Amino acid sequence: MDSNILHNLSYGMYIVSSNNGKLVNAQIANTVFQITSEPVTIGISVNNKNLTHGYIDLSRRFALSVLDEKAPLSLIGKFGFKSGRDGDKFKGTDFIILASGCPVVLDSALCYIEAKVVKQLDCFTHTLFIGEMTGSKMLKSGKPMTYDYYHKEKRGTTPSSAPTFIKEEMPDPAKEITMQKYRCVVCNYMYDPAIGDPDGGIGAGTPFEKIPDNWVCPICGADKSQFVKDN
């Protein structure tokens, strides 16, 4: 059985948020989809161990921000590779609190949707929350970031807690390696010299050794010492 077949399924990139009273938290999610149109219901898959899961379970509310293709990896890293138990993810982030108490991230968001949970399904390691839409707003025009774009163009990686995480991914034999790539041991982000790190000001064609010593992983913030050669 080839689990890489699953890469052919289509996903987007979103920030899912919720609250527990005045406490707020949010996380990156890619498994978000519309289920019905009358009424409008949205399904989201959230890891049972995540703090956001606990907040949704308690408040019975969630909101989601649809991310723009131009969203920086640092924003995705903040909400996708760090835990709200260890710090305030919203610090330095543009967001609002809705009347329900649910937070909504505005940074790099095209629009947002708010929903109240009407059903949920235990799916082993994750819970499928089904919410009826109670509010929404368009923030700006743009192109939504797809999961495929995040991986292939932004060079993003997937945390092990994500529902679409695949432990062993097959390399693409069509990609010719011309310069040494380096992998972050913390989040598995791959620095490809042919692409560089546009968000971090590193131009295409820059070897890893030529990157300034104060450069950090665009996803998790690890320094250069946390990178190893990708064999």
Short mmCIF file of C-alpha atoms in Angstrom, two decimals:
data_model
loop_
_atom_site.label_atom_id
_atom_site.label_comp_id
_atom_site.label_asym_id
_atom_site.label_seq_id
_atom_site.Cartn_x
_atom_site.Cartn_y
_atom_site.Cartn_z
CA MET A 1 0.00 0.00 0.00
CA ASP A 2 1.45 3.37 -1.05
CA SER A 3 0.39 6.11 1.38
CA ASN A 4 1.89 8.74 -0.94
CA ILE A 5 -1.25 8.31 -3.06
CA LEU A 6 -2.92 10.52 -0.43
CA HIS A 7 -0.94 13.52 -1.72
CA ASN A 8 -3.38 13.58 -4.62
CA LEU A 9 -6.19 14.65 -2.30
CA SER A 10 -6.75 18.40 -2.24
CA TYR A 11 -6.49 20.57 0.91
CA GLY A 12 -6.15 24.20 1.90
CA MET A 13 -4.28 26.09 4.64
CA TYR A 14 -6.24 27.64 7.49
CA ILE A 15 -5.88 28.93 11.04
CA VAL A 16 -8.53 27.36 13.28
CA SER A 17 -9.19 29.15 16.57
CA SER A 18 -11.35 28.88 19.66
CA ASN A 19 -11.61 30.05 23.25
CA ASN A 20 -12.08 28.90 26.82
CA GLY A 21 -13.65 31.91 28.48
CA LYS A 22 -11.11 34.71 28.04
CA LEU A 23 -8.36 32.26 27.09
CA VAL A 24 -7.77 31.98 23.34
CA ASN A 25 -5.75 29.67 21.12
CA ALA A 26 -5.35 28.81 17.44
CA GLN A 27 -3.59 26.32 15.22
CA ILE A 28 -2.86 25.60 11.58
CA ALA A 29 -5.26 23.14 9.95
CA ASN A 30 -5.53 21.76 6.44
CA THR A 31 -8.48 19.40 6.82
CA VAL A 32 -11.34 21.90 6.54
CA PHE A 33 -14.28 21.45 4.18
CA GLN A 34 -17.87 22.49 3.53
CA ILE A 35 -20.38 19.71 4.16
CA THR A 36 -23.78 21.25 3.38
CA SER A 37 -25.20 24.53 2.06
CA GLU A 38 -28.62 24.58 3.78
CA PRO A 39 -27.69 25.23 6.53
CA VAL A 40 -24.03 25.97 5.85
CA THR A 41 -21.96 23.45 7.81
CA ILE A 42 -18.19 23.19 7.98
CA GLY A 43 -16.10 20.18 9.03
CA ILE A 44 -12.67 20.46 10.66
CA SER A 45 -10.28 17.76 11.89
CA VAL A 46 -8.31 18.57 15.05
CA ASN A 47 -5.80 16.42 16.96
CA ASN A 48 -7.22 15.27 20.30
CA LYS A 49 -4.07 16.37 22.16
CA ASN A 50 -4.05 19.93 20.84
CA LEU A 51 -5.04 22.81 23.12
CA THR A 52 -7.37 24.16 20.44
CA HIS A 53 -9.24 20.85 20.53
CA GLY A 54 -9.92 21.29 24.24
CA TYR A 55 -11.15 24.83 23.72
CA ILE A 56 -13.54 23.84 20.92
CA ASP A 57 -14.83 20.94 23.00
CA LEU A 58 -15.61 23.29 25.90
CA SER A 59 -16.88 26.40 24.09
CA ARG A 60 -18.63 24.58 21.20
CA ARG A 61 -17.38 27.36 18.95
CA PHE A 62 -14.61 27.71 16.41
CA ALA A 63 -13.47 30.19 13.80
CA LEU A 64 -11.17 29.77 10.85
CA SER A 65 -9.09 32.16 8.78
CA VAL A 66 -8.44 31.30 5.13
CA LEU A 67 -4.77 32.02 4.43
CA ASP A 68 -3.45 33.93 1.45
CA GLU A 69 -0.80 32.33 -0.79
CA LYS A 70 1.49 35.16 0.32
CA ALA A 71 1.28 34.18 3.99
CA PRO A 72 4.85 33.90 5.38
CA LEU A 73 6.18 30.61 6.69
CA SER A 74 6.86 32.33 10.02
CA LEU A 75 3.09 32.79 10.56
CA ILE A 76 2.43 29.14 9.72
CA GLY A 77 5.30 28.10 11.98
CA LYS A 78 3.93 30.15 14.89
CA PHE A 79 0.49 28.56 14.74
CA GLY A 80 1.49 25.15 13.38
CA PHE A 81 4.69 24.15 15.18
CA LYS A 82 4.34 25.82 18.59
CA SER A 83 1.95 25.03 21.43
CA GLY A 84 -0.29 27.55 23.11
CA ARG A 85 0.58 25.80 26.37
CA ASP A 86 4.11 27.20 26.10
CA GLY A 87 3.32 30.79 25.16
CA ASP A 88 0.91 33.30 23.65
CA LYS A 89 0.65 32.56 19.93
CA PHE A 90 -1.30 35.77 19.38
CA LYS A 91 1.51 38.02 20.58
CA GLY A 92 2.53 40.25 17.67
CA THR A 93 -0.38 38.95 15.57
CA ASP A 94 -3.26 41.05 14.22
CA PHE A 95 -6.52 39.51 15.45
CA ILE A 96 -9.97 40.34 16.77
CA ILE A 97 -12.29 38.77 19.32
CA LEU A 98 -15.82 38.05 18.08
CA ALA A 99 -18.95 38.45 20.21
CA SER A 100 -18.87 34.71 20.95
CA GLY A 101 -15.39 35.07 22.46
CA CYS A 102 -13.77 33.28 19.53
CA PRO A 103 -10.55 34.90 18.25
CA VAL A 104 -9.95 35.43 14.54
CA VAL A 105 -6.48 35.86 13.01
CA LEU A 106 -6.45 38.68 10.44
CA ASP A 107 -2.78 38.50 9.39
CA SER A 108 -2.50 37.14 5.82
CA ALA A 109 -6.17 36.11 5.89
CA LEU A 110 -8.51 36.49 2.92
CA CYS A 111 -11.66 35.92 4.99
CA TYR A 112 -12.91 34.29 8.14
CA ILE A 113 -15.80 32.02 9.14
CA GLU A 114 -17.29 31.46 12.58
CA ALA A 115 -19.30 28.37 13.53
CA LYS A 116 -21.04 26.67 16.43
CA VAL A 117 -20.45 22.95 16.89
CA VAL A 118 -23.54 20.87 16.14
CA LYS A 119 -21.94 17.41 15.93
CA GLN A 120 -18.60 15.75 16.51
CA LEU A 121 -17.12 12.39 15.64
CA ASP A 122 -14.27 10.57 17.36
CA CYS A 123 -11.76 9.63 14.64
CA PHE A 124 -9.08 7.80 16.64
CA THR A 125 -6.27 10.38 17.06
CA HIS A 126 -8.45 13.28 15.85
CA THR A 127 -11.95 14.65 16.28
CA LEU A 128 -14.11 15.75 13.38
CA PHE A 129 -16.02 18.83 14.55
CA ILE A 130 -19.02 19.81 12.41
CA GLY A 131 -20.08 23.41 12.84
CA GLU A 132 -22.98 25.46 11.55
CA MET A 133 -21.76 28.79 10.19
CA THR A 134 -22.89 31.72 12.33
CA GLY A 135 -20.82 34.48 10.78
CA SER A 136 -18.31 35.31 8.07
CA LYS A 137 -16.48 38.25 6.54
CA MET A 138 -14.40 38.86 3.43
CA LEU A 139 -11.22 40.74 4.33
CA LYS A 140 -9.44 41.13 0.98
CA SER A 141 -9.16 39.61 -2.46
CA GLY A 142 -6.42 37.14 -3.25
CA LYS A 143 -5.62 33.50 -3.92
CA PRO A 144 -6.13 30.98 -1.11
CA MET A 145 -3.06 28.93 -0.21
CA THR A 146 -3.43 25.26 -1.04
CA TYR A 147 -1.64 22.50 0.83
CA ASP A 148 0.14 21.57 -2.41
CA TYR A 149 1.39 25.16 -2.87
CA TYR A 150 2.55 25.25 0.75
CA HIS A 151 4.67 22.14 0.21
CA LYS A 152 5.98 22.67 -3.32
CA GLU A 153 6.34 26.45 -3.56
CA LYS A 154 6.77 27.56 0.07
CA ARG A 155 8.78 24.42 0.96
CA GLY A 156 6.65 23.96 4.07
CA THR A 157 6.56 20.83 6.22
CA THR A 158 3.84 19.02 8.16
CA PRO A 159 3.82 18.52 11.95
CA SER A 160 3.31 14.94 13.14
CA SER A 161 0.03 15.93 14.83
CA ALA A 162 -1.60 16.87 11.51
CA PRO A 163 -4.27 14.49 10.14
CA THR A 164 -2.47 14.38 6.76
CA PHE A 165 1.01 13.66 8.18
CA ILE A 166 2.83 10.82 6.40
CA LYS A 167 5.77 9.40 8.34
CA GLU A 168 7.86 8.38 5.36
CA GLU A 169 7.45 10.42 2.21
CA MET A 170 8.98 9.22 -1.04
CA PRO A 171 11.44 11.64 -2.68
CA ASP A 172 10.55 13.00 -6.10
CA PRO A 173 13.00 11.43 -8.58
CA ALA A 174 12.16 14.11 -11.15
CA LYS A 175 13.87 16.77 -9.04
CA GLU A 176 17.54 16.96 -9.86
CA ILE A 177 19.73 17.91 -6.91
CA THR A 178 22.34 20.41 -8.05
CA MET A 179 23.33 21.93 -4.69
CA GLN A 180 23.43 20.45 -1.21
CA LYS A 181 20.13 20.75 0.65
CA TYR A 182 19.92 21.08 4.42
CA ARG A 183 17.13 19.83 6.68
CA CYS A 184 15.98 21.32 10.00
CA VAL A 185 16.09 18.58 12.66
CA VAL A 186 13.34 20.31 14.65
CA CYS A 187 10.56 20.63 12.06
CA ASN A 188 12.01 18.95 8.93
CA TYR A 189 11.95 22.16 6.87
CA MET A 190 14.21 21.70 3.86
CA TYR A 191 16.49 24.55 2.81
CA ASP A 192 16.92 24.26 -0.95
CA PRO A 193 19.67 26.58 -2.30
CA ALA A 194 17.95 26.63 -5.68
CA ILE A 195 14.98 28.36 -4.05
CA GLY A 196 16.53 30.13 -1.08
CA ASP A 197 14.28 31.71 1.55
CA PRO A 198 12.46 34.62 -0.11
CA ASP A 199 10.53 35.47 3.06
CA GLY A 200 13.80 35.67 4.97
CA GLY A 201 15.63 37.72 2.37
CA ILE A 202 17.78 34.82 1.12
CA GLY A 203 17.89 34.82 -2.67
CA ALA A 204 17.67 31.80 -4.93
CA GLY A 205 21.06 30.20 -5.58
CA THR A 206 22.46 30.95 -2.09
CA PRO A 207 24.38 27.96 -0.66
CA PHE A 208 23.58 27.10 2.95
CA GLU A 209 27.13 28.01 3.97
CA LYS A 210 26.64 31.55 2.66
CA ILE A 211 23.51 32.24 4.69
CA PRO A 212 24.15 34.78 7.53
CA ASP A 213 24.75 33.15 10.91
CA ASN A 214 21.76 34.94 12.44
CA TRP A 215 19.35 33.33 9.94
CA VAL A 216 16.77 31.01 11.47
CA CYS A 217 14.41 28.36 10.16
CA PRO A 218 11.45 30.18 8.60
CA ILE A 219 8.99 27.72 10.13
CA CYS A 220 10.10 26.91 13.67
CA GLY A 221 12.82 29.52 14.33
CA ALA A 222 15.65 27.02 14.91
CA ASP A 223 19.15 28.42 14.24
CA LYS A 224 21.62 27.16 11.61
CA SER A 225 23.23 24.72 14.04
CA GLN A 226 19.96 22.73 13.99
CA PHE A 227 20.34 21.93 10.28
CA VAL A 228 21.97 18.83 8.82
CA LYS A 229 22.86 17.81 5.29
CA ASP A 230 20.05 16.01 3.52
CA ASN A 231 21.48 12.83 2.04
#
